[in-house]
Amino acid sequence: MPQKEYDIHETSSHLTKSIRYTVYVGKLGNKEIDFIGDRNGTKIYVQVCLTLLYENTIAREFGNLKDIEDNYPKYVITFNDPMIGDNHGGILQRNLIDFLMMDI
């Protein structure tokens, strides 16, 4: 049976749209923010990665969000990690399923 490859960013973009946000890719200097969701002027910032098993991944995903100076919610969404911690300097880490169950 043929297997289909999934692009996690494409998949998560569709999921972000399903929670009623207009979705953009963001740029902050030389850093990329995977998704900026906007709903009637209220924003959320979302970084998406497969796993947070490696220190360099943690530094990259959380570091990009830490440089944003406004107070809108910031999330790092993972596909296969259990909760590694609720709050990292104001940035929330969530498993994809948990994120989709949130009322945001």
PDB file of N, CA and C in Angstrom:
ATOM      1  N   MET A   1       0.846  -1.175   0.000  1.00  0.00           N
ATOM      2  CA  MET A   1       0.000   0.000   0.000  1.00  0.00           C
ATOM      3  C   MET A   1       0.894   1.242   0.000  1.00  0.00           C
ATOM      4  N   PRO A   2       0.661   2.192  -0.902  1.00  0.00           N
ATOM      5  CA  PRO A   2       1.497   3.398  -0.937  1.00  0.00           C
ATOM      6  C   PRO A   2       1.291   4.239   0.318  1.00  0.00           C
ATOM      7  N   GLN A   3       2.379   4.845   0.741  1.00  0.00           N
ATOM      8  CA  GLN A   3       2.308   5.731   1.897  1.00  0.00           C
ATOM      9  C   GLN A   3       2.379   7.167   1.421  1.00  0.00           C
ATOM     10  N   LYS A   4       1.656   8.023   2.077  1.00  0.00           N
ATOM     11  CA  LYS A   4       1.671   9.435   1.737  1.00  0.00           C
ATOM     12  C   LYS A   4       2.498  10.175   2.770  1.00  0.00           C
ATOM     13  N   GLU A   5       3.401  11.026   2.306  1.00  0.00           N
ATOM     14  CA  GLU A   5       4.171  11.864   3.218  1.00  0.00           C
ATOM     15  C   GLU A   5       3.364  13.105   3.550  1.00  0.00           C
ATOM     16  N   TYR A   6       3.444  13.520   4.800  1.00  0.00           N
ATOM     17  CA  TYR A   6       2.747  14.717   5.239  1.00  0.00           C
ATOM     18  C   TYR A   6       3.757  15.775   5.631  1.00  0.00           C
ATOM     19  N   ASP A   7       3.514  16.976   5.209  1.00  0.00           N
ATOM     20  CA  ASP A   7       4.319  18.122   5.614  1.00  0.00           C
ATOM     21  C   ASP A   7       3.688  18.672   6.888  1.00  0.00           C
ATOM     22  N   ILE A   8       4.438  18.644   8.006  1.00  0.00           N
ATOM     23  CA  ILE A   8       3.829  19.039   9.276  1.00  0.00           C
ATOM     24  C   ILE A   8       3.404  20.502   9.283  1.00  0.00           C
ATOM     25  N   HIS A   9       4.111  21.359   8.564  1.00  0.00           N
ATOM     26  CA  HIS A   9       3.725  22.770   8.545  1.00  0.00           C
ATOM     27  C   HIS A   9       2.453  22.978   7.726  1.00  0.00           C
ATOM     28  N   GLU A  10       2.322  22.244   6.617  1.00  0.00           N
ATOM     29  CA  GLU A  10       1.094  22.344   5.825  1.00  0.00           C
ATOM     30  C   GLU A  10      -0.091  21.822   6.632  1.00  0.00           C
ATOM     31  N   THR A  11       0.098  20.689   7.285  1.00  0.00           N
ATOM     32  CA  THR A  11      -0.964  20.108   8.105  1.00  0.00           C
ATOM     33  C   THR A  11      -1.361  21.050   9.223  1.00  0.00           C
ATOM     34  N   SER A  12      -0.383  21.604   9.921  1.00  0.00           N
ATOM     35  CA  SER A  12      -0.710  22.485  11.040  1.00  0.00           C
ATOM     36  C   SER A  12      -1.316  23.802  10.565  1.00  0.00           C
ATOM     37  N   SER A  13      -0.972  24.241   9.368  1.00  0.00           N
ATOM     38  CA  SER A  13      -1.598  25.449   8.824  1.00  0.00           C
ATOM     39  C   SER A  13      -3.091  25.222   8.636  1.00  0.00           C
ATOM     40  N   HIS A  14      -3.442  24.065   8.087  1.00  0.00           N
ATOM     41  CA  HIS A  14      -4.860  23.745   7.921  1.00  0.00           C
ATOM     42  C   HIS A  14      -5.561  23.686   9.278  1.00  0.00           C
ATOM     43  N   LEU A  15      -4.882  23.142  10.268  1.00  0.00           N
ATOM     44  CA  LEU A  15      -5.471  23.037  11.597  1.00  0.00           C
ATOM     45  C   LEU A  15      -5.648  24.405  12.237  1.00  0.00           C
ATOM     46  N   THR A  16      -4.672  25.290  12.054  1.00  0.00           N
ATOM     47  CA  THR A  16      -4.790  26.637  12.604  1.00  0.00           C
ATOM     48  C   THR A  16      -5.956  27.369  11.950  1.00  0.00           C
ATOM     49  N   LYS A  17      -6.117  27.188  10.651  1.00  0.00           N
ATOM     50  CA  LYS A  17      -7.255  27.808   9.966  1.00  0.00           C
ATOM     51  C   LYS A  17      -8.574  27.254  10.492  1.00  0.00           C
ATOM     52  N   SER A  18      -8.579  25.984  10.891  1.00  0.00           N
ATOM     53  CA  SER A  18      -9.824  25.380  11.362  1.00  0.00           C
ATOM     54  C   SER A  18     -10.275  25.963  12.698  1.00  0.00           C
ATOM     55  N   ILE A  19      -9.401  26.681  13.400  1.00  0.00           N
ATOM     56  CA  ILE A  19      -9.822  27.312  14.650  1.00  0.00           C
ATOM     57  C   ILE A  19     -10.132  28.794  14.440  1.00  0.00           C
ATOM     58  N   ARG A  20     -10.473  29.137  13.197  1.00  0.00           N
ATOM     59  CA  ARG A  20     -11.026  30.441  12.839  1.00  0.00           C
ATOM     60  C   ARG A  20     -10.052  31.607  12.938  1.00  0.00           C
ATOM     61  N   TYR A  21      -8.828  31.393  12.637  1.00  0.00           N
ATOM     62  CA  TYR A  21      -7.851  32.474  12.564  1.00  0.00           C
ATOM     63  C   TYR A  21      -7.418  32.645  11.115  1.00  0.00           C
ATOM     64  N   THR A  22      -7.180  33.876  10.701  1.00  0.00           N
ATOM     65  CA  THR A  22      -6.483  34.118   9.449  1.00  0.00           C
ATOM     66  C   THR A  22      -5.015  33.863   9.749  1.00  0.00           C
ATOM     67  N   VAL A  23      -4.351  33.094   8.889  1.00  0.00           N
ATOM     68  CA  VAL A  23      -3.007  32.610   9.201  1.00  0.00           C
ATOM     69  C   VAL A  23      -1.974  33.237   8.277  1.00  0.00           C
ATOM     70  N   TYR A  24      -0.883  33.695   8.886  1.00  0.00           N
ATOM     71  CA  TYR A  24       0.249  34.265   8.156  1.00  0.00           C
ATOM     72  C   TYR A  24       1.533  33.593   8.636  1.00  0.00           C
ATOM     73  N   VAL A  25       2.553  33.620   7.797  1.00  0.00           N
ATOM     74  CA  VAL A  25       3.905  33.251   8.222  1.00  0.00           C
ATOM     75  C   VAL A  25       4.584  34.542   8.630  1.00  0.00           C
ATOM     76  N   GLY A  26       5.278  34.518   9.761  1.00  0.00           N
ATOM     77  CA  GLY A  26       5.891  35.739  10.264  1.00  0.00           C
ATOM     78  C   GLY A  26       7.396  35.751  10.113  1.00  0.00           C
ATOM     79  N   LYS A  27       7.953  36.936  10.103  1.00  0.00           N
ATOM     80  CA  LYS A  27       9.395  37.135  10.019  1.00  0.00           C
ATOM     81  C   LYS A  27       9.780  38.143  11.088  1.00  0.00           C
ATOM     82  N   LEU A  28      10.800  37.821  11.871  1.00  0.00           N
ATOM     83  CA  LEU A  28      11.298  38.721  12.904  1.00  0.00           C
ATOM     84  C   LEU A  28      12.809  38.756  12.752  1.00  0.00           C
ATOM     85  N   GLY A  29      13.306  39.776  12.061  1.00  0.00           N
ATOM     86  CA  GLY A  29      14.729  39.807  11.722  1.00  0.00           C
ATOM     87  C   GLY A  29      15.037  38.640  10.801  1.00  0.00           C
ATOM     88  N   ASN A  30      15.988  37.809  11.201  1.00  0.00           N
ATOM     89  CA  ASN A  30      16.321  36.637  10.385  1.00  0.00           C
ATOM     90  C   ASN A  30      15.619  35.379  10.887  1.00  0.00           C
ATOM     91  N   LYS A  31      14.676  35.539  11.811  1.00  0.00           N
ATOM     92  CA  LYS A  31      13.952  34.395  12.366  1.00  0.00           C
ATOM     93  C   LYS A  31      12.558  34.311  11.755  1.00  0.00           C
ATOM     94  N   GLU A  32      12.077  33.079  11.625  1.00  0.00           N
ATOM     95  CA  GLU A  32      10.736  32.859  11.097  1.00  0.00           C
ATOM     96  C   GLU A  32       9.809  32.409  12.214  1.00  0.00           C
ATOM     97  N   ILE A  33       8.615  32.948  12.209  1.00  0.00           N
ATOM     98  CA  ILE A  33       7.545  32.487  13.081  1.00  0.00           C
ATOM     99  C   ILE A  33       6.637  31.647  12.192  1.00  0.00           C
ATOM    100  N   ASP A  34       6.444  30.374  12.555  1.00  0.00           N
ATOM    101  CA  ASP A  34       5.709  29.465  11.675  1.00  0.00           C
ATOM    102  C   ASP A  34       4.336  30.005  11.309  1.00  0.00           C
ATOM    103  N   PHE A  35       3.573  30.426  12.313  1.00  0.00           N
ATOM    104  CA  PHE A  35       2.228  30.929  12.051  1.00  0.00           C
ATOM    105  C   PHE A  35       1.894  32.078  12.989  1.00  0.00           C
ATOM    106  N   ILE A  36       1.299  33.097  12.405  1.00  0.00           N
ATOM    107  CA  ILE A  36       0.676  34.153  13.189  1.00  0.00           C
ATOM    108  C   ILE A  36      -0.803  34.069  12.850  1.00  0.00           C
ATOM    109  N   GLY A  37      -1.611  33.803  13.856  1.00  0.00           N
ATOM    110  CA  GLY A  37      -3.052  33.751  13.656  1.00  0.00           C
ATOM    111  C   GLY A  37      -3.655  35.080  14.070  1.00  0.00           C
ATOM    112  N   ASP A  38      -4.570  35.590  13.266  1.00  0.00           N
ATOM    113  CA  ASP A  38      -5.234  36.855  13.572  1.00  0.00           C
ATOM    114  C   ASP A  38      -6.741  36.648  13.464  1.00  0.00           C
ATOM    115  N   ARG A  39      -7.429  37.023  14.518  1.00  0.00           N
ATOM    116  CA  ARG A  39      -8.894  36.968  14.510  1.00  0.00           C
ATOM    117  C   ARG A  39      -9.395  38.281  15.088  1.00  0.00           C
ATOM    118  N   ASN A  40      -9.890  39.129  14.205  1.00  0.00           N
ATOM    119  CA  ASN A  40     -10.428  40.436  14.611  1.00  0.00           C
ATOM    120  C   ASN A  40      -9.422  41.257  15.417  1.00  0.00           C
ATOM    121  N   GLY A  41      -8.163  41.241  15.006  1.00  0.00           N
ATOM    122  CA  GLY A  41      -7.136  42.036  15.666  1.00  0.00           C
ATOM    123  C   GLY A  41      -6.473  41.371  16.854  1.00  0.00           C
ATOM    124  N   THR A  42      -6.960  40.216  17.259  1.00  0.00           N
ATOM    125  CA  THR A  42      -6.334  39.451  18.332  1.00  0.00           C
ATOM    126  C   THR A  42      -5.425  38.410  17.702  1.00  0.00           C
ATOM    127  N   LYS A  43      -4.183  38.335  18.172  1.00  0.00           N
ATOM    128  CA  LYS A  43      -3.189  37.458  17.551  1.00  0.00           C
ATOM    129  C   LYS A  43      -2.828  36.287  18.449  1.00  0.00           C
ATOM    130  N   ILE A  44      -2.343  35.227  17.816  1.00  0.00           N
ATOM    131  CA  ILE A  44      -1.614  34.162  18.493  1.00  0.00           C
ATOM    132  C   ILE A  44      -0.395  33.863  17.631  1.00  0.00           C
ATOM    133  N   TYR A  45       0.682  33.451  18.279  1.00  0.00           N
ATOM    134  CA  TYR A  45       1.906  33.076  17.583  1.00  0.00           C
ATOM    135  C   TYR A  45       2.133  31.593  17.828  1.00  0.00           C
ATOM    136  N   VAL A  46       2.448  30.860  16.758  1.00  0.00           N
ATOM    137  CA  VAL A  46       2.576  29.410  16.869  1.00  0.00           C
ATOM    138  C   VAL A  46       3.842  28.939  16.164  1.00  0.00           C
ATOM    139  N   GLN A  47       4.658  28.209  16.902  1.00  0.00           N
ATOM    140  CA  GLN A  47       5.783  27.476  16.335  1.00  0.00           C
ATOM    141  C   GLN A  47       5.392  26.004  16.359  1.00  0.00           C
ATOM    142  N   VAL A  48       5.740  25.269  15.312  1.00  0.00           N
ATOM    143  CA  VAL A  48       5.373  23.861  15.199  1.00  0.00           C
ATOM    144  C   VAL A  48       6.624  23.040  14.952  1.00  0.00           C
ATOM    145  N   CYS A  49       6.756  21.950  15.704  1.00  0.00           N
ATOM    146  CA  CYS A  49       7.862  21.031  15.449  1.00  0.00           C
ATOM    147  C   CYS A  49       7.414  19.614  15.782  1.00  0.00           C
ATOM    148  N   LEU A  50       8.114  18.660  15.226  1.00  0.00           N
ATOM    149  CA  LEU A  50       7.777  17.261  15.452  1.00  0.00           C
ATOM    150  C   LEU A  50       8.009  16.877  16.904  1.00  0.00           C
ATOM    151  N   THR A  51       9.157  17.258  17.430  1.00  0.00           N
ATOM    152  CA  THR A  51       9.522  16.862  18.784  1.00  0.00           C
ATOM    153  C   THR A  51      10.432  17.906  19.416  1.00  0.00           C
ATOM    154  N   LEU A  52      10.493  17.883  20.724  1.00  0.00           N
ATOM    155  CA  LEU A  52      11.394  18.769  21.466  1.00  0.00           C
ATOM    156  C   LEU A  52      12.433  17.955  22.229  1.00  0.00           C
ATOM    157  N   LEU A  53      12.918  16.898  21.618  1.00  0.00           N
ATOM    158  CA  LEU A  53      13.884  16.024  22.281  1.00  0.00           C
ATOM    159  C   LEU A  53      15.285  16.610  22.326  1.00  0.00           C
ATOM    160  N   TYR A  54      15.576  17.575  21.471  1.00  0.00           N
ATOM    161  CA  TYR A  54      16.938  18.079  21.346  1.00  0.00           C
ATOM    162  C   TYR A  54      17.019  19.534  21.804  1.00  0.00           C
ATOM    163  N   GLU A  55      18.087  19.858  22.508  1.00  0.00           N
ATOM    164  CA  GLU A  55      18.270  21.212  23.043  1.00  0.00           C
ATOM    165  C   GLU A  55      18.267  22.277  21.950  1.00  0.00           C
ATOM    166  N   ASN A  56      18.886  21.974  20.799  1.00  0.00           N
ATOM    167  CA  ASN A  56      18.925  22.981  19.731  1.00  0.00           C
ATOM    168  C   ASN A  56      17.525  23.258  19.171  1.00  0.00           C
ATOM    169  N   THR A  57      16.665  22.250  19.154  1.00  0.00           N
ATOM    170  CA  THR A  57      15.280  22.457  18.713  1.00  0.00           C
ATOM    171  C   THR A  57      14.523  23.309  19.718  1.00  0.00           C
ATOM    172  N   ILE A  58      14.698  23.015  20.998  1.00  0.00           N
ATOM    173  CA  ILE A  58      14.047  23.798  22.049  1.00  0.00           C
ATOM    174  C   ILE A  58      14.487  25.259  21.967  1.00  0.00           C
ATOM    175  N   ALA A  59      15.790  25.475  21.826  1.00  0.00           N
ATOM    176  CA  ALA A  59      16.319  26.843  21.745  1.00  0.00           C
ATOM    177  C   ALA A  59      15.755  27.581  20.537  1.00  0.00           C
ATOM    178  N   ARG A  60      15.668  26.912  19.399  1.00  0.00           N
ATOM    179  CA  ARG A  60      15.168  27.555  18.183  1.00  0.00           C
ATOM    180  C   ARG A  60      13.679  27.873  18.300  1.00  0.00           C
ATOM    181  N   GLU A  61      12.878  26.892  18.665  1.00  0.00           N
ATOM    182  CA  GLU A  61      11.423  27.086  18.665  1.00  0.00           C
ATOM    183  C   GLU A  61      10.981  28.108  19.712  1.00  0.00           C
ATOM    184  N   PHE A  62      11.516  28.018  20.927  1.00  0.00           N
ATOM    185  CA  PHE A  62      11.141  28.976  21.964  1.00  0.00           C
ATOM    186  C   PHE A  62      11.837  30.316  21.755  1.00  0.00           C
ATOM    187  N   GLY A  63      13.077  30.289  21.257  1.00  0.00           N
ATOM    188  CA  GLY A  63      13.835  31.523  21.050  1.00  0.00           C
ATOM    189  C   GLY A  63      13.174  32.456  20.058  1.00  0.00           C
ATOM    190  N   ASN A  64      12.627  31.898  18.977  1.00  0.00           N
ATOM    191  CA  ASN A  64      11.947  32.740  17.997  1.00  0.00           C
ATOM    192  C   ASN A  64      10.774  33.481  18.624  1.00  0.00           C
ATOM    193  N   LEU A  65      10.053  32.817  19.511  1.00  0.00           N
ATOM    194  CA  LEU A  65       8.890  33.448  20.144  1.00  0.00           C
ATOM    195  C   LEU A  65       9.284  34.416  21.255  1.00  0.00           C
ATOM    196  N   LYS A  66      10.374  34.132  21.958  1.00  0.00           N
ATOM    197  CA  LYS A  66      10.803  35.010  23.058  1.00  0.00           C
ATOM    198  C   LYS A  66      11.161  36.407  22.574  1.00  0.00           C
ATOM    199  N   ASP A  67      11.562  36.526  21.322  1.00  0.00           N
ATOM    200  CA  ASP A  67      11.955  37.827  20.782  1.00  0.00           C
ATOM    201  C   ASP A  67      10.771  38.720  20.411  1.00  0.00           C
ATOM    202  N   ILE A  68       9.560  38.184  20.435  1.00  0.00           N
ATOM    203  CA  ILE A  68       8.371  38.984  20.129  1.00  0.00           C
ATOM    204  C   ILE A  68       7.999  39.766  21.381  1.00  0.00           C
ATOM    205  N   GLU A  69       7.853  41.067  21.241  1.00  0.00           N
ATOM    206  CA  GLU A  69       7.707  41.929  22.413  1.00  0.00           C
ATOM    207  C   GLU A  69       6.272  42.252  22.809  1.00  0.00           C
ATOM    208  N   ASP A  70       5.271  41.767  22.077  1.00  0.00           N
ATOM    209  CA  ASP A  70       3.906  42.045  22.529  1.00  0.00           C
ATOM    210  C   ASP A  70       3.436  40.941  23.478  1.00  0.00           C
ATOM    211  N   ASN A  71       2.234  41.077  23.979  1.00  0.00           N
ATOM    212  CA  ASN A  71       1.740  40.158  25.000  1.00  0.00           C
ATOM    213  C   ASN A  71       0.665  39.204  24.504  1.00  0.00           C
ATOM    214  N   TYR A  72       0.598  38.984  23.198  1.00  0.00           N
ATOM    215  CA  TYR A  72      -0.354  38.005  22.689  1.00  0.00           C
ATOM    216  C   TYR A  72       0.148  36.597  23.003  1.00  0.00           C
ATOM    217  N   PRO A  73      -0.761  35.622  23.082  1.00  0.00           N
ATOM    218  CA  PRO A  73      -0.352  34.249  23.420  1.00  0.00           C
ATOM    219  C   PRO A  73       0.629  33.660  22.409  1.00  0.00           C
ATOM    220  N   LYS A  74       1.576  32.900  22.947  1.00  0.00           N
ATOM    221  CA  LYS A  74       2.604  32.248  22.131  1.00  0.00           C
ATOM    222  C   LYS A  74       2.619  30.768  22.484  1.00  0.00           C
ATOM    223  N   TYR A  75       2.659  29.914  21.445  1.00  0.00           N
ATOM    224  CA  TYR A  75       2.600  28.468  21.637  1.00  0.00           C
ATOM    225  C   TYR A  75       3.685  27.766  20.839  1.00  0.00           C
ATOM    226  N   VAL A  76       4.233  26.706  21.418  1.00  0.00           N
ATOM    227  CA  VAL A  76       5.052  25.746  20.677  1.00  0.00           C
ATOM    228  C   VAL A  76       4.248  24.455  20.666  1.00  0.00           C
ATOM    229  N   ILE A  77       3.889  24.013  19.463  1.00  0.00           N
ATOM    230  CA  ILE A  77       3.057  22.827  19.286  1.00  0.00           C
ATOM    231  C   ILE A  77       3.933  21.689  18.785  1.00  0.00           C
ATOM    232  N   THR A  78       3.813  20.532  19.438  1.00  0.00           N
ATOM    233  CA  THR A  78       4.569  19.352  19.019  1.00  0.00           C
ATOM    234  C   THR A  78       3.601  18.254  18.602  1.00  0.00           C
ATOM    235  N   PHE A  79       4.109  17.345  17.773  1.00  0.00           N
ATOM    236  CA  PHE A  79       3.264  16.279  17.261  1.00  0.00           C
ATOM    237  C   PHE A  79       3.347  15.004  18.079  1.00  0.00           C
ATOM    238  N   ASN A  80       4.467  14.752  18.725  1.00  0.00           N
ATOM    239  CA  ASN A  80       4.577  13.464  19.401  1.00  0.00           C
ATOM    240  C   ASN A  80       5.173  13.546  20.795  1.00  0.00           C
ATOM    241  N   ASP A  81       5.241  14.714  21.369  1.00  0.00           N
ATOM    242  CA  ASP A  81       5.773  14.841  22.729  1.00  0.00           C
ATOM    243  C   ASP A  81       4.636  14.856  23.733  1.00  0.00           C
ATOM    244  N   PRO A  82       4.824  14.176  24.847  1.00  0.00           N
ATOM    245  CA  PRO A  82       3.912  14.431  25.953  1.00  0.00           C
ATOM    246  C   PRO A  82       4.220  15.835  26.472  1.00  0.00           C
ATOM    247  N   MET A  83       3.424  16.326  27.347  1.00  0.00           N
ATOM    248  CA  MET A  83       3.659  17.651  27.913  1.00  0.00           C
ATOM    249  C   MET A  83       5.032  17.675  28.570  1.00  0.00           C
ATOM    250  N   ILE A  84       5.909  18.569  28.125  1.00  0.00           N
ATOM    251  CA  ILE A  84       7.231  18.663  28.752  1.00  0.00           C
ATOM    252  C   ILE A  84       7.270  19.788  29.768  1.00  0.00           C
ATOM    253  N   GLY A  85       6.224  20.494  29.854  1.00  0.00           N
ATOM    254  CA  GLY A  85       6.159  21.620  30.782  1.00  0.00           C
ATOM    255  C   GLY A  85       5.125  22.588  30.283  1.00  0.00           C
ATOM    256  N   ASP A  86       4.467  23.217  31.193  1.00  0.00           N
ATOM    257  CA  ASP A  86       3.346  24.052  30.811  1.00  0.00           C
ATOM    258  C   ASP A  86       3.773  25.407  30.275  1.00  0.00           C
ATOM    259  N   ASN A  87       4.766  26.025  30.900  1.00  0.00           N
ATOM    260  CA  ASN A  87       5.065  27.413  30.603  1.00  0.00           C
ATOM    261  C   ASN A  87       6.572  27.629  30.601  1.00  0.00           C
ATOM    262  N   HIS A  88       7.062  28.188  29.510  1.00  0.00           N
ATOM    263  CA  HIS A  88       8.489  28.489  29.366  1.00  0.00           C
ATOM    264  C   HIS A  88       8.629  29.989  29.154  1.00  0.00           C
ATOM    265  N   GLY A  89       8.720  30.736  30.229  1.00  0.00           N
ATOM    266  CA  GLY A  89       8.847  32.187  30.114  1.00  0.00           C
ATOM    267  C   GLY A  89       7.657  32.833  29.438  1.00  0.00           C
ATOM    268  N   GLY A  90       6.468  32.314  29.681  1.00  0.00           N
ATOM    269  CA  GLY A  90       5.261  32.866  29.077  1.00  0.00           C
ATOM    270  C   GLY A  90       4.851  32.192  27.785  1.00  0.00           C
ATOM    271  N   ILE A  91       5.661  31.276  27.283  1.00  0.00           N
ATOM    272  CA  ILE A  91       5.346  30.537  26.061  1.00  0.00           C
ATOM    273  C   ILE A  91       4.827  29.167  26.472  1.00  0.00           C
ATOM    274  N   LEU A  92       3.655  28.813  25.952  1.00  0.00           N
ATOM    275  CA  LEU A  92       3.027  27.552  26.321  1.00  0.00           C
ATOM    276  C   LEU A  92       3.393  26.456  25.336  1.00  0.00           C
ATOM    277  N   GLN A  93       3.783  25.299  25.853  1.00  0.00           N
ATOM    278  CA  GLN A  93       4.060  24.129  25.021  1.00  0.00           C
ATOM    279  C   GLN A  93       2.864  23.203  25.104  1.00  0.00           C
ATOM    280  N   ARG A  94       2.380  22.761  23.942  1.00  0.00           N
ATOM    281  CA  ARG A  94       1.238  21.864  23.889  1.00  0.00           C
ATOM    282  C   ARG A  94       1.463  20.790  22.828  1.00  0.00           C
ATOM    283  N   ASN A  95       0.962  19.618  23.113  1.00  0.00           N
ATOM    284  CA  ASN A  95       0.845  18.573  22.105  1.00  0.00           C
ATOM    285  C   ASN A  95      -0.266  19.018  21.145  1.00  0.00           C
ATOM    286  N   LEU A  96      -0.183  18.606  19.905  1.00  0.00           N
ATOM    287  CA  LEU A  96      -1.150  19.035  18.895  1.00  0.00           C
ATOM    288  C   LEU A  96      -2.591  18.762  19.325  1.00  0.00           C
ATOM    289  N   ILE A  97      -2.856  17.574  19.831  1.00  0.00           N
ATOM    290  CA  ILE A  97      -4.223  17.227  20.236  1.00  0.00           C
ATOM    291  C   ILE A  97      -4.703  18.161  21.347  1.00  0.00           C
ATOM    292  N   ASP A  98      -3.847  18.394  22.334  1.00  0.00           N
ATOM    293  CA  ASP A  98      -4.214  19.299  23.431  1.00  0.00           C
ATOM    294  C   ASP A  98      -4.476  20.716  22.916  1.00  0.00           C
ATOM    295  N   PHE A  99      -3.655  21.162  21.972  1.00  0.00           N
ATOM    296  CA  PHE A  99      -3.822  22.497  21.393  1.00  0.00           C
ATOM    297  C   PHE A  99      -5.175  22.623  20.699  1.00  0.00           C
ATOM    298  N   LEU A 100      -5.538  21.596  19.941  1.00  0.00           N
ATOM    299  CA  LEU A 100      -6.802  21.645  19.206  1.00  0.00           C
ATOM    300  C   LEU A 100      -8.020  21.593  20.123  1.00  0.00           C
ATOM    301  N   MET A 101      -7.841  21.055  21.313  1.00  0.00           N
ATOM    302  CA  MET A 101      -8.942  20.968  22.274  1.00  0.00           C
ATOM    303  C   MET A 101      -9.109  22.264  23.078  1.00  0.00           C
ATOM    304  N   MET A 102      -8.133  23.161  22.978  1.00  0.00           N
ATOM    305  CA  MET A 102      -8.181  24.415  23.736  1.00  0.00           C
ATOM    306  C   MET A 102      -9.216  25.366  23.145  1.00  0.00           C
ATOM    307  N   ASP A 103      -9.767  26.196  23.979  1.00  0.00           N
ATOM    308  CA  ASP A 103     -10.682  27.245  23.541  1.00  0.00           C
ATOM    309  C   ASP A 103      -9.880  28.539  23.439  1.00  0.00           C
ATOM    310  N   ILE A 104      -9.324  28.786  22.256  1.00  0.00           N
ATOM    311  CA  ILE A 104      -8.491  29.979  22.081  1.00  0.00           C
ATOM    312  C   ILE A 104      -9.126  30.947  21.113  1.00  0.00           C
TER     313      ILE A 104
END
